[in-house]
Coordinates of C-alpha atoms in Angstrom, one line a residue:
X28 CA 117.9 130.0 86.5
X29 CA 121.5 128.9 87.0
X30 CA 123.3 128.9 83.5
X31 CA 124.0 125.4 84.1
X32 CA 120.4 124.5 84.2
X33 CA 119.2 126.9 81.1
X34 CA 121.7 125.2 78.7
X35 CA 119.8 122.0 79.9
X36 CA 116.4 123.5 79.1
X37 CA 117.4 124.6 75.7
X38 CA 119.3 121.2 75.1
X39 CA 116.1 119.0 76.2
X40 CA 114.5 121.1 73.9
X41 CA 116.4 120.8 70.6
X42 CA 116.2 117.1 71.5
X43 CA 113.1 116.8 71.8
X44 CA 112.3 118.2 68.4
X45 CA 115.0 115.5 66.6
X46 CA 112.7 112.6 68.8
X47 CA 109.4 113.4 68.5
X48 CA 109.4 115.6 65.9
X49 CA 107.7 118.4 66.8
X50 CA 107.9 121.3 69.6
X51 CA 108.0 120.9 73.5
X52 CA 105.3 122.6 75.2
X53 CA 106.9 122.1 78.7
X54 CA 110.0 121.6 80.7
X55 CA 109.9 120.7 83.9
X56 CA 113.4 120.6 86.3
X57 CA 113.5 118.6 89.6
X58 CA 116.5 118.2 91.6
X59 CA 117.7 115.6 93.5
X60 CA 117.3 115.8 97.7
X61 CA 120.0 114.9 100.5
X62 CA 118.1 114.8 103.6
X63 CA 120.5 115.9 106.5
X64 CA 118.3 114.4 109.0
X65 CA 115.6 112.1 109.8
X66 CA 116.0 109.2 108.1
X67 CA 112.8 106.3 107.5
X68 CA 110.5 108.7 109.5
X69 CA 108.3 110.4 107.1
X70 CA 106.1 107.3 106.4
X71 CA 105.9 107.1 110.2
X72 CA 104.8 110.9 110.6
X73 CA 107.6 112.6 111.7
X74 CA 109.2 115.5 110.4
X75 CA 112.7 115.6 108.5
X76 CA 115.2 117.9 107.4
X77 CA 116.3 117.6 103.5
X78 CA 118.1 120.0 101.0
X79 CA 117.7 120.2 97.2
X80 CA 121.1 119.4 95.0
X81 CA 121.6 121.4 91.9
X82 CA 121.5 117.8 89.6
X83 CA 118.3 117.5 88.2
X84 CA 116.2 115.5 86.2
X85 CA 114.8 117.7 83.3
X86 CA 111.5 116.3 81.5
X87 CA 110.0 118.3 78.3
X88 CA 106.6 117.2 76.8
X89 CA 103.8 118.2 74.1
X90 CA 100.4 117.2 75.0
X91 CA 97.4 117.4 71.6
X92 CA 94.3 116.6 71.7
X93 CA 92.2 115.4 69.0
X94 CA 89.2 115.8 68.7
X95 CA 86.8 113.4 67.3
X96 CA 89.1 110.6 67.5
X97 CA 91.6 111.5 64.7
X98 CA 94.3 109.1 66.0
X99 CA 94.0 104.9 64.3
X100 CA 93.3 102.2 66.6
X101 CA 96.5 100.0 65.7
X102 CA 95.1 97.3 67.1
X103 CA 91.9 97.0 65.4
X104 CA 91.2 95.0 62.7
X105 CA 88.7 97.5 60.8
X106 CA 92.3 99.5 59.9
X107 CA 89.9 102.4 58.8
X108 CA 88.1 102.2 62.8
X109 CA 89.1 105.0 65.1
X110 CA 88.2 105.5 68.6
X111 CA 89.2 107.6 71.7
X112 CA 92.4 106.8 73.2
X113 CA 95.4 108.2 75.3
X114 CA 98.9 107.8 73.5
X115 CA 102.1 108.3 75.4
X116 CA 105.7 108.0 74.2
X117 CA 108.3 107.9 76.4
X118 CA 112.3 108.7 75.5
X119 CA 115.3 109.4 76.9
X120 CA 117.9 111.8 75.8
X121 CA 120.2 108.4 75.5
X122 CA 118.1 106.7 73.7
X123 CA 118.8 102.9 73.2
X124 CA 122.5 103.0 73.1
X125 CA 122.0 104.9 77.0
X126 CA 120.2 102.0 77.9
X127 CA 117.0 103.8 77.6
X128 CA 114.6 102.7 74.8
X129 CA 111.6 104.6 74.1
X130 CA 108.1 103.4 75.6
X131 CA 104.7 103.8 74.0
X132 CA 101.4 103.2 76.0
X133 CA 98.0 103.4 74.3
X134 CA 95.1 103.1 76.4
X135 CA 91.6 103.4 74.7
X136 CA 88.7 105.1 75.9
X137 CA 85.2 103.5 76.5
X138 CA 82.2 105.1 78.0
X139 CA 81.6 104.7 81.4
X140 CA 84.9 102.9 82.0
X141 CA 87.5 104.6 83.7
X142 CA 91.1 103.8 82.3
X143 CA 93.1 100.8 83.9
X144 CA 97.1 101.4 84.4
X145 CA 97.4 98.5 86.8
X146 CA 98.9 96.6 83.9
X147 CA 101.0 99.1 83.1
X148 CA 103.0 98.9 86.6
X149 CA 103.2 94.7 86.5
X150 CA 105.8 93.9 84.8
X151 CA 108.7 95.3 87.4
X152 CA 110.1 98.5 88.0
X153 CA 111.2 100.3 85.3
X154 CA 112.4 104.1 84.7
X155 CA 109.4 105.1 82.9
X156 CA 107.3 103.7 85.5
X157 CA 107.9 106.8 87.3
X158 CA 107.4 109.0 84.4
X159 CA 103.7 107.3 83.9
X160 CA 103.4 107.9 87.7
X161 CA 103.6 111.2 87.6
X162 CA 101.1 112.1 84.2
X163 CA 98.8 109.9 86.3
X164 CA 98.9 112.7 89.3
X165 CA 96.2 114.0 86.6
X166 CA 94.4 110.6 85.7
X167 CA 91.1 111.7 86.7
X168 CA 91.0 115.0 84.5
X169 CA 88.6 115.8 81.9
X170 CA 91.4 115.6 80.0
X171 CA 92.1 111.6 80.2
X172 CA 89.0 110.8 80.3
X173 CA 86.8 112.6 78.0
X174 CA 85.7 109.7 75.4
X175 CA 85.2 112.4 72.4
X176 CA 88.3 112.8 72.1
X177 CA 92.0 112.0 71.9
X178 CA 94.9 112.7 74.0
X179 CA 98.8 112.3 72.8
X180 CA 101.9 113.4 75.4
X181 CA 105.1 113.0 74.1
X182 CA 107.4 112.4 76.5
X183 CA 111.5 113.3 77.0
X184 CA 113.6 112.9 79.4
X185 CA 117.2 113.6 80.5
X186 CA 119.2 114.9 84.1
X187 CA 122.2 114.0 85.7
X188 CA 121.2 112.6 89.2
X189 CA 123.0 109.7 90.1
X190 CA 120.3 106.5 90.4
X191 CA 120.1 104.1 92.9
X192 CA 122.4 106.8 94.9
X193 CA 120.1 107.6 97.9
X194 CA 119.3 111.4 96.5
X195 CA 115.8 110.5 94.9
X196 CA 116.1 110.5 91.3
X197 CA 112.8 108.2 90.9
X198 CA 110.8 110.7 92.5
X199 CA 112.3 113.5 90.6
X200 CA 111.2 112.1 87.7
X201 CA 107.6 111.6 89.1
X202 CA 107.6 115.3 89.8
X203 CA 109.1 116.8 86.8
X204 CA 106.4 114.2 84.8
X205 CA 103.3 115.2 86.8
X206 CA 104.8 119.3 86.5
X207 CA 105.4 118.7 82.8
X208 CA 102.1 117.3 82.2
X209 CA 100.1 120.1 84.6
X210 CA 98.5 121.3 81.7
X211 CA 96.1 118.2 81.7
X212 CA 94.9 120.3 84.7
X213 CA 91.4 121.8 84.6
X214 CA 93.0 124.4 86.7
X215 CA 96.7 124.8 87.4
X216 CA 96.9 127.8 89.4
X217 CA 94.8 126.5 92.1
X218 CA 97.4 124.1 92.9
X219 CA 100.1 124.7 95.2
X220 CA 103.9 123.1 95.9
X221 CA 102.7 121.0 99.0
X222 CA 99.4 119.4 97.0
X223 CA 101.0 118.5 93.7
X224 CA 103.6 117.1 96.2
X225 CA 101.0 114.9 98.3
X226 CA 99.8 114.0 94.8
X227 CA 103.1 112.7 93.6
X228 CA 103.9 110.6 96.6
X229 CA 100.4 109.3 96.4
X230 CA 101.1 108.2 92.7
X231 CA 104.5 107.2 93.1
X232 CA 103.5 104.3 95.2
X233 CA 102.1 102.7 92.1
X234 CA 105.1 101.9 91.3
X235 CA 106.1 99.1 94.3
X236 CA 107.4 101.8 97.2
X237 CA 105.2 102.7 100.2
X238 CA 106.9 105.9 101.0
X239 CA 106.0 108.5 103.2
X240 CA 106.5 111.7 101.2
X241 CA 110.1 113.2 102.3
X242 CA 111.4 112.7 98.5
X243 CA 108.7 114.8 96.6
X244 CA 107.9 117.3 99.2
X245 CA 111.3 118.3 99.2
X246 CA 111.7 118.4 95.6
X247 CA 109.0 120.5 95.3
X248 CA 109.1 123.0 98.0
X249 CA 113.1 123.5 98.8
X250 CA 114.4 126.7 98.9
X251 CA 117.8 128.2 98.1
X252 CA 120.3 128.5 100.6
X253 CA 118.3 126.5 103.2
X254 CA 117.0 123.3 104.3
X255 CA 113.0 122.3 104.2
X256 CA 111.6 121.3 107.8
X257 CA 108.9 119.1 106.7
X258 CA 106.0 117.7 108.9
X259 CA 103.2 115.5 108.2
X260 CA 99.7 114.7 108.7
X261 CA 99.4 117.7 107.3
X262 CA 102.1 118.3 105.1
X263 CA 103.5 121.6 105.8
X264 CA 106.8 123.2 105.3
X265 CA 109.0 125.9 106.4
X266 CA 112.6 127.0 105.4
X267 CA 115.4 126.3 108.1
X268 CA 118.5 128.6 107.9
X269 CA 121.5 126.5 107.6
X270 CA 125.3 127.7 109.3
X271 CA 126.3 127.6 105.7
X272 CA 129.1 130.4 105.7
X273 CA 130.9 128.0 108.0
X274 CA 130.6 124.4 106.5
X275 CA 129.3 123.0 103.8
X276 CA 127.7 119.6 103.2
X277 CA 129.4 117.1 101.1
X278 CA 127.7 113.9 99.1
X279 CA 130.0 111.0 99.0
X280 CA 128.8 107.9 96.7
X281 CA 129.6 104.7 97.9
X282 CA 129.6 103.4 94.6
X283 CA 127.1 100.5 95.7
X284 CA 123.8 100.7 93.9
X285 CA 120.3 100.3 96.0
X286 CA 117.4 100.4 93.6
X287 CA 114.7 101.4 96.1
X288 CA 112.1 99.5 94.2
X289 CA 113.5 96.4 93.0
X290 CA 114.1 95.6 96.6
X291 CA 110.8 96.7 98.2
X292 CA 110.1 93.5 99.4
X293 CA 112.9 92.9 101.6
X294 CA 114.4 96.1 102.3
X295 CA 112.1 99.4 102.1
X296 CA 108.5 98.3 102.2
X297 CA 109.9 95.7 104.7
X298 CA 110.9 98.1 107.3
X299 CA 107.3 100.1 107.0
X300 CA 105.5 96.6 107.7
X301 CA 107.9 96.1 110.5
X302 CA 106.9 99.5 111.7
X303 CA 103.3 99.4 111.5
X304 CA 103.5 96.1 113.5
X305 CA 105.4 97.7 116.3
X306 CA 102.7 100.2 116.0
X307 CA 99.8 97.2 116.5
X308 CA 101.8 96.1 119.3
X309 CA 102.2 98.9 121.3
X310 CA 98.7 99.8 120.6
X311 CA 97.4 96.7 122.0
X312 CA 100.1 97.2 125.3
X313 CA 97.9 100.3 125.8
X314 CA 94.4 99.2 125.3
X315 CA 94.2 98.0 121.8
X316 CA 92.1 101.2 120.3
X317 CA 93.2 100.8 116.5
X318 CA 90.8 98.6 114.0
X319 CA 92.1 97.2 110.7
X320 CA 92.2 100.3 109.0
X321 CA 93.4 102.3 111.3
X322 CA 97.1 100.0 111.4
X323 CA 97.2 101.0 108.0
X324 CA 96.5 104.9 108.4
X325 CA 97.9 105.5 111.5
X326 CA 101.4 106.2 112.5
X327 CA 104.2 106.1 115.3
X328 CA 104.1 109.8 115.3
X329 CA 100.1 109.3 115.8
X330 CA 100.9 106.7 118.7
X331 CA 103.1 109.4 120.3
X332 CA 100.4 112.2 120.9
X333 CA 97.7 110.2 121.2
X334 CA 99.5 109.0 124.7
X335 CA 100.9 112.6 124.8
X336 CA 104.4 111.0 125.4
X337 CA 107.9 112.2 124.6
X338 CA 110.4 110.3 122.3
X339 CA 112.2 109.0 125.6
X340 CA 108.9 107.9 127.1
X341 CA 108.2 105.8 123.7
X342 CA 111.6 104.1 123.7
X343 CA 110.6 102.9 127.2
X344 CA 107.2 101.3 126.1
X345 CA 109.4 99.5 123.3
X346 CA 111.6 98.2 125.7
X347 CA 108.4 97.2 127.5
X348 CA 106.6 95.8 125.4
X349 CA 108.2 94.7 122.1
X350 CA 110.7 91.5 122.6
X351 CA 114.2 92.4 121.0
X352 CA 113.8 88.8 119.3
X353 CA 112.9 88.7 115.6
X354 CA 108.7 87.9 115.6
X355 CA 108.1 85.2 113.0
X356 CA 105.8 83.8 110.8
X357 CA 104.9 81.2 112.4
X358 CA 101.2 80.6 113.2
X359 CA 101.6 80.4 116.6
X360 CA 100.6 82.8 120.0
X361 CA 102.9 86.0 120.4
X362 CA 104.1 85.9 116.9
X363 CA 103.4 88.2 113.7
X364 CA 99.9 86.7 112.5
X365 CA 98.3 86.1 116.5
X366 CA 99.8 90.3 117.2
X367 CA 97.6 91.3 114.2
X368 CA 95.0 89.1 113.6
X369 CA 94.0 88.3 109.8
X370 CA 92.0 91.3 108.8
X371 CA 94.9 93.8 110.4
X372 CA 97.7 91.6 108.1
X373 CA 95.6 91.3 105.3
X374 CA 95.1 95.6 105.3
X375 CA 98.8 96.5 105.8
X376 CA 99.6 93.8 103.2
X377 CA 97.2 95.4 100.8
X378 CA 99.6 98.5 101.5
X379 CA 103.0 96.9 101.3
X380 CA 102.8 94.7 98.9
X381 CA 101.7 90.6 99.7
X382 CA 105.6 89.9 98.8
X383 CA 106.9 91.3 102.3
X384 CA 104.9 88.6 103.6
X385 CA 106.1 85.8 101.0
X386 CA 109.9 86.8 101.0
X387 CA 110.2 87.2 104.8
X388 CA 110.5 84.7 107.4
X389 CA 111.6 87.1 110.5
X390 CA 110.7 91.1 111.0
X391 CA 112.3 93.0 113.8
X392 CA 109.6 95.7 115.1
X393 CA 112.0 96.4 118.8
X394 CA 114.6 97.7 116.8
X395 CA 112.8 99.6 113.4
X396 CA 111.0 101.2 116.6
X397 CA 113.6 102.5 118.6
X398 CA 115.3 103.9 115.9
X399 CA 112.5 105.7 114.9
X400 CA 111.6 107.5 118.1
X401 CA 115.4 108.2 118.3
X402 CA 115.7 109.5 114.9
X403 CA 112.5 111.4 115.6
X404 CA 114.2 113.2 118.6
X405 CA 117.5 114.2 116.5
X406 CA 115.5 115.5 114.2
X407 CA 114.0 117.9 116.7
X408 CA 117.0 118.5 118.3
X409 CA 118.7 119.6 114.9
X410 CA 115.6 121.9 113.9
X411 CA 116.0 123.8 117.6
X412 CA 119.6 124.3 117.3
X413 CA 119.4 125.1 113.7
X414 CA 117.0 127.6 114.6
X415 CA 118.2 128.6 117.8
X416 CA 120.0 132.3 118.7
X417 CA 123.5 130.4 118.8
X418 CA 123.2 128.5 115.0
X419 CA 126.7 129.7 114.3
X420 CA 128.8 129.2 117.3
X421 CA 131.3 125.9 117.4
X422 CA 129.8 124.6 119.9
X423 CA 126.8 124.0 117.9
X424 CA 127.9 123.1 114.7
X425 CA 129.9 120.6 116.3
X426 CA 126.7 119.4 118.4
X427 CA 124.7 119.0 114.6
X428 CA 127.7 117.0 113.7
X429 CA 127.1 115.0 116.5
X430 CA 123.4 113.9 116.1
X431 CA 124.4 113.0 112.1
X432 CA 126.7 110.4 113.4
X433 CA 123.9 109.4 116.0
X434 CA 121.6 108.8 113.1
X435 CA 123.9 107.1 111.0
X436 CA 125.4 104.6 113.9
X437 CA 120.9 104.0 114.4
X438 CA 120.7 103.6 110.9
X439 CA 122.9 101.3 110.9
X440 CA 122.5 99.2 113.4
X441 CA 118.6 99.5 114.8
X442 CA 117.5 99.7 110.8
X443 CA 120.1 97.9 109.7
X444 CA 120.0 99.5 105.8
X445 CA 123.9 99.9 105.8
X446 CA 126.2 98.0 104.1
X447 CA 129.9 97.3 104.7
X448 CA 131.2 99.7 102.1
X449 CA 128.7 102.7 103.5
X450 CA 130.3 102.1 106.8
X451 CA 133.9 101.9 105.7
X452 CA 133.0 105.3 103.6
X453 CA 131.4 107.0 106.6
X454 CA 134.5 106.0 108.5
X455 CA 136.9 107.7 106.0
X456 CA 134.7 111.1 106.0
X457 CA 134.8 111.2 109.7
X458 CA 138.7 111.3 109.8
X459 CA 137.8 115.2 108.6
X460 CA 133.7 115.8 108.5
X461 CA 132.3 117.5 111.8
X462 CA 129.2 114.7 110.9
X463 CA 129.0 112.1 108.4
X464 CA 125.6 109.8 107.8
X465 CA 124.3 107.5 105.0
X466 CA 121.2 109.7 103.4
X467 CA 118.4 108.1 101.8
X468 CA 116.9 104.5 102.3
X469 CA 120.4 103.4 102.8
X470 CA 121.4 100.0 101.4
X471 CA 124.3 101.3 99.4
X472 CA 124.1 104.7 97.7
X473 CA 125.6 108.3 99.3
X474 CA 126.6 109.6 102.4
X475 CA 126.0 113.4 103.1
X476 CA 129.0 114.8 105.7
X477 CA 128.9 118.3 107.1
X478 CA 132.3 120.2 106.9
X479 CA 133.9 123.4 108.0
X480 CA 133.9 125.7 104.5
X481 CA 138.2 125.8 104.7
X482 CA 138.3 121.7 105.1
X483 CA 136.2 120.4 101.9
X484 CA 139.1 120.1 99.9
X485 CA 141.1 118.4 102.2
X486 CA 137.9 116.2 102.9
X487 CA 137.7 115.4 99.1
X488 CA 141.3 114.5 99.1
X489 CA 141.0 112.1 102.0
X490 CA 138.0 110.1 100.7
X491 CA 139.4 109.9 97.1
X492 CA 142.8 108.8 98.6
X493 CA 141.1 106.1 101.7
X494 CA 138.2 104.8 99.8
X495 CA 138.1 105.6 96.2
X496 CA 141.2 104.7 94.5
X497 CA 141.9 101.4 97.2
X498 CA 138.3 100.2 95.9
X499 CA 139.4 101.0 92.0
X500 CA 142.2 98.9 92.6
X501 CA 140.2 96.2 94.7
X502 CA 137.7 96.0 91.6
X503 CA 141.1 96.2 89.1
X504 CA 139.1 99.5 87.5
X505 CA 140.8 102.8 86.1
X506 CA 141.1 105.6 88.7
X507 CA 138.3 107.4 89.6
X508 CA 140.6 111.1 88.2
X509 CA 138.9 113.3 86.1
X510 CA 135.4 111.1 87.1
X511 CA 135.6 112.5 91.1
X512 CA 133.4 115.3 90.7
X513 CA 130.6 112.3 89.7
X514 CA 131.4 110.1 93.0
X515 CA 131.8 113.3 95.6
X516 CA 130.6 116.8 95.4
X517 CA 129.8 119.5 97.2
X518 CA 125.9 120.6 97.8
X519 CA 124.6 124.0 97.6
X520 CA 121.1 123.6 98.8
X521 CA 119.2 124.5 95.7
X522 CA 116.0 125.6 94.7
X523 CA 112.9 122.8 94.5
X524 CA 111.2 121.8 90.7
X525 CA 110.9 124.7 88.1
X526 CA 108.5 124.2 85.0
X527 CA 109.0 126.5 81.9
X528 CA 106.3 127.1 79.1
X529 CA 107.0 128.0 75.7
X530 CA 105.6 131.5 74.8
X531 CA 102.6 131.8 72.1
X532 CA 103.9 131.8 68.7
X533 CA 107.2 130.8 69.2
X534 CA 108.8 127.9 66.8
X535 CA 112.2 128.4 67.2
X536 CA 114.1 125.1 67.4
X537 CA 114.6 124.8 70.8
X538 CA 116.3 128.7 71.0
X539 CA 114.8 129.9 74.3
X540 CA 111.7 131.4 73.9
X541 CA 111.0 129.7 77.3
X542 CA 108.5 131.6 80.3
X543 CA 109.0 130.6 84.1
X544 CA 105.8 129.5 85.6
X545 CA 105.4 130.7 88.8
X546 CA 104.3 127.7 91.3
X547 CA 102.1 128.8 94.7
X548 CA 103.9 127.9 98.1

């Protein structure tokens, strides 16, 4: 473990003592991602190309059980009545004055009914909202549901991922929650990197995102030194060997914010409704073989080898067959509700959340389409010459380059998740990356630029000096100085999530004592 991230274990876990007042059981550490490549395509079934950062978001936790119901119904008015009940508390290492206050959730148990979290999620997104999301990856245990007796997880958290930034700090805090809590497990060891990763994107969408599974599979499985090929349907993933003693790859904040869930509706979960209806169009342009359900389970990616089609050959049926005008609401022949028919809206609605439908008046299917099929074929480009015999010659390095502009000029204009200061940002990078591309849902957040190993400095120096310290001024703030490192920074693809157990016996105050767990590829 780098030094950097022990001093975090041992600080989380001093910390944790002064909150909850009593010992950790389990650290869990999951970085942040920057996906090179292949951007909005994992919910449609393609593959994609991401890295792990060394930030991290660290999460200990103590789980006790009582048995015969030793903790007090609060809420009861028989104060000497106890019952069966699951008790979480929820910090942060910043406490109130971070903007963090603590969260308890106290469900009780009744025979026969299974627990109810719905509630729990309705209010809006909220931080620990994801850290519920991930102890619910084991909702179904014996564990949370055994009525004879009582559960109570303590929760901490802490990490230094930049949020709303594009590199995935909500689901790094679902997967350092549901790794923290794997003890609620009948049977840890069975479990490997890719299943407790289809679990966390599975639970994660609880929360108001209908994502595809880039975030947490990356998370989980990356690999030092190397980027993750990831593919879907099923999730499986490989290491990719990167030309990394020649460039490196450089994340550049925009300093705009893009909180993927509080704008579900009309950004992210948006663009998969808008998919899925190019999907049902396309479908029907070929013979119309997908039911309700199937809309909502299948994919582009399905669409593609089902026809046995290339990327270029899909691109042509969009042109084909999906007008480049917006489709609208409007209950009339050729637009969104006559394409689907009821029962096919009402199923991807039931997926993407009925407010897609109530906040939007217009959805764009032609274009979300033909950026994906393009994206889908950069992607596979990338992975061959990545691959490939001649990874480290210019002429390649400068073609990867090439295809990261390509999907950040689709991004922008085909998806249309940029924003003005992402494409002034991208602009400035350019003037010295070999590549340079928004990464992550886009909206605002980071760019990630590739660059030969001798030029990051001078890269550094170029975006502090054409778009850090002219938007300072602009927003009449203090210089970004000793605060760069925060805003730009270089990536060494790390390792995916760690968790850490304290050793039998030990009661030191958070002074090591700490065993790596070993998690199965």
């Amino acid at each position: 473990m780098p030094a950097g991230q022990e001093d975090g274990v041992l600080r989380i876990g001093k910390r944790f003592v002064e909150i909850h007042g009593r010992q950790p059981h389990c650290i869990a550490l999951a970085p942040g991602r920057v996906n090179l490549i292949g951007e909005h395509i994992d919910y449609n079934g393609y593959s994609v190309l991401p890295i792990a950062t060394n930030h991290t978001v660290r999460v200990a936790t103590s789980i006790d059980t009582h048995a015969n119901s030793s903790l007090r119904r609060e809420d009861n008015d028989d104060a000497g009545a106890a019952a069966a009940m699951v008790d979480i508390t929820i910090a942060h290492a910043d406490g109130e004055q971070g903007g963090h206050p603590a969260r308890r959730i106290t469900k009780h148990k009744h025979t026969g009914v299974p627990l109810d979290w719905s509630g729990e999620f309705a209010s809006g997104p909220h931080w620990t909202n994801y850290v519920l999301a991930g102890i619910l990856c084991w909702s179904d245990t014996d564990a949370m549901s055994d009525e004879s007796s009582s559960i109570e997880i303590g929760v901490l958290v802490d990490g230094d991922i930049p949020q709303a930034a594009g590199l995935s700090s909500s689901s790094a805090l679902v997967v350092a929650s549901a790794l923290a809590t794997l003890s609620l497990h009948p049977s840890p060891p069975s479990l490997t990197c890719t299943h407790i990763a289809e679990l966390c994107t599975h639970t994660e969408r609880r929360v108001g995102t209908a994502g595809g599974g880039m975030d947490q599979s990356a998370i989980m499985c990356c690999r030092r030194g190397a980027a993750l090929h990831v593919q879907f349907s099923p999730l499986r993933v490989s290491v990719v060997p990167l030309p990394t003693s020649r460039v490196v790859f450089v994340v550049a904040h925009s300093l705009v914010e893009s909180p993927k869930a509080v704008q579900a509706a009309t950004h992210y979960n948006k663009r998969v409704f808008e998919c899925s209806l190019a999907l049902a169009i396309l479908d029907e342009a070929v013979g119309g073989f997908l039911g309700a359900d199937d809309v909502v389970r299948s994919t582009l990616a399905d669409f593609q080898r089902s026809r046995q089609l290339c990327h270029d050959g899909c691109r042509s049926l969009v042109r084909q067959h999906i007008r480049e005008e917006a489709y609208t609401k409007v209950a009339r022949q050729g637009e969104v509700s006559s394409v689907l028919g009821q029962e096919r809206l009402d199923a991807l609605l039931r997926r993407v959340g009925r407010d897609v439908w109530t906040l939007n008046h217009t959805f764009q299917p032609h274009k979300r389409a033909l950026h994906v099929f393009g994206e889908a074929a950069r992607v596979a480009e990338f992975l061959q010459l990545a691959e490939g015999p001649q990874r480290d010659t210019d002429a390649t390095i400068v073609r990867l380059g090439e295809l990261m502009n390509a999907s950040d000029e689709s991004m922008r204009d085909l998806y249309e998740c940029g924003c003005p200061e992402l494409t002034a940002l991208t602009s400035i990078c350019r003037k010295v990356a070999i590549g340079s591309r928004v990464t992550g849902a886009g909206w605002g957040g980071c760019t990630v630029s590739m660059v030969w190993s001798g030029d990051a400095q001078r890269f550094i120096e170029t975006v502090k000096e054409g778009y850090y310290e002219p938007l300072m001024r602009e927003r009449a703030t203090a210089s970004v100085g000793d605060d760069l490192g925060r805003y730009v920074f270089v990536v060494d693809p790390a390792e995916g999530a760690q968790l850490h157990m304290r050793e039998r016996g030990d009661h030191a105050g958070g002074e090591g004592g700490w065993t790596p767990v070993e998690l199965r590829d």
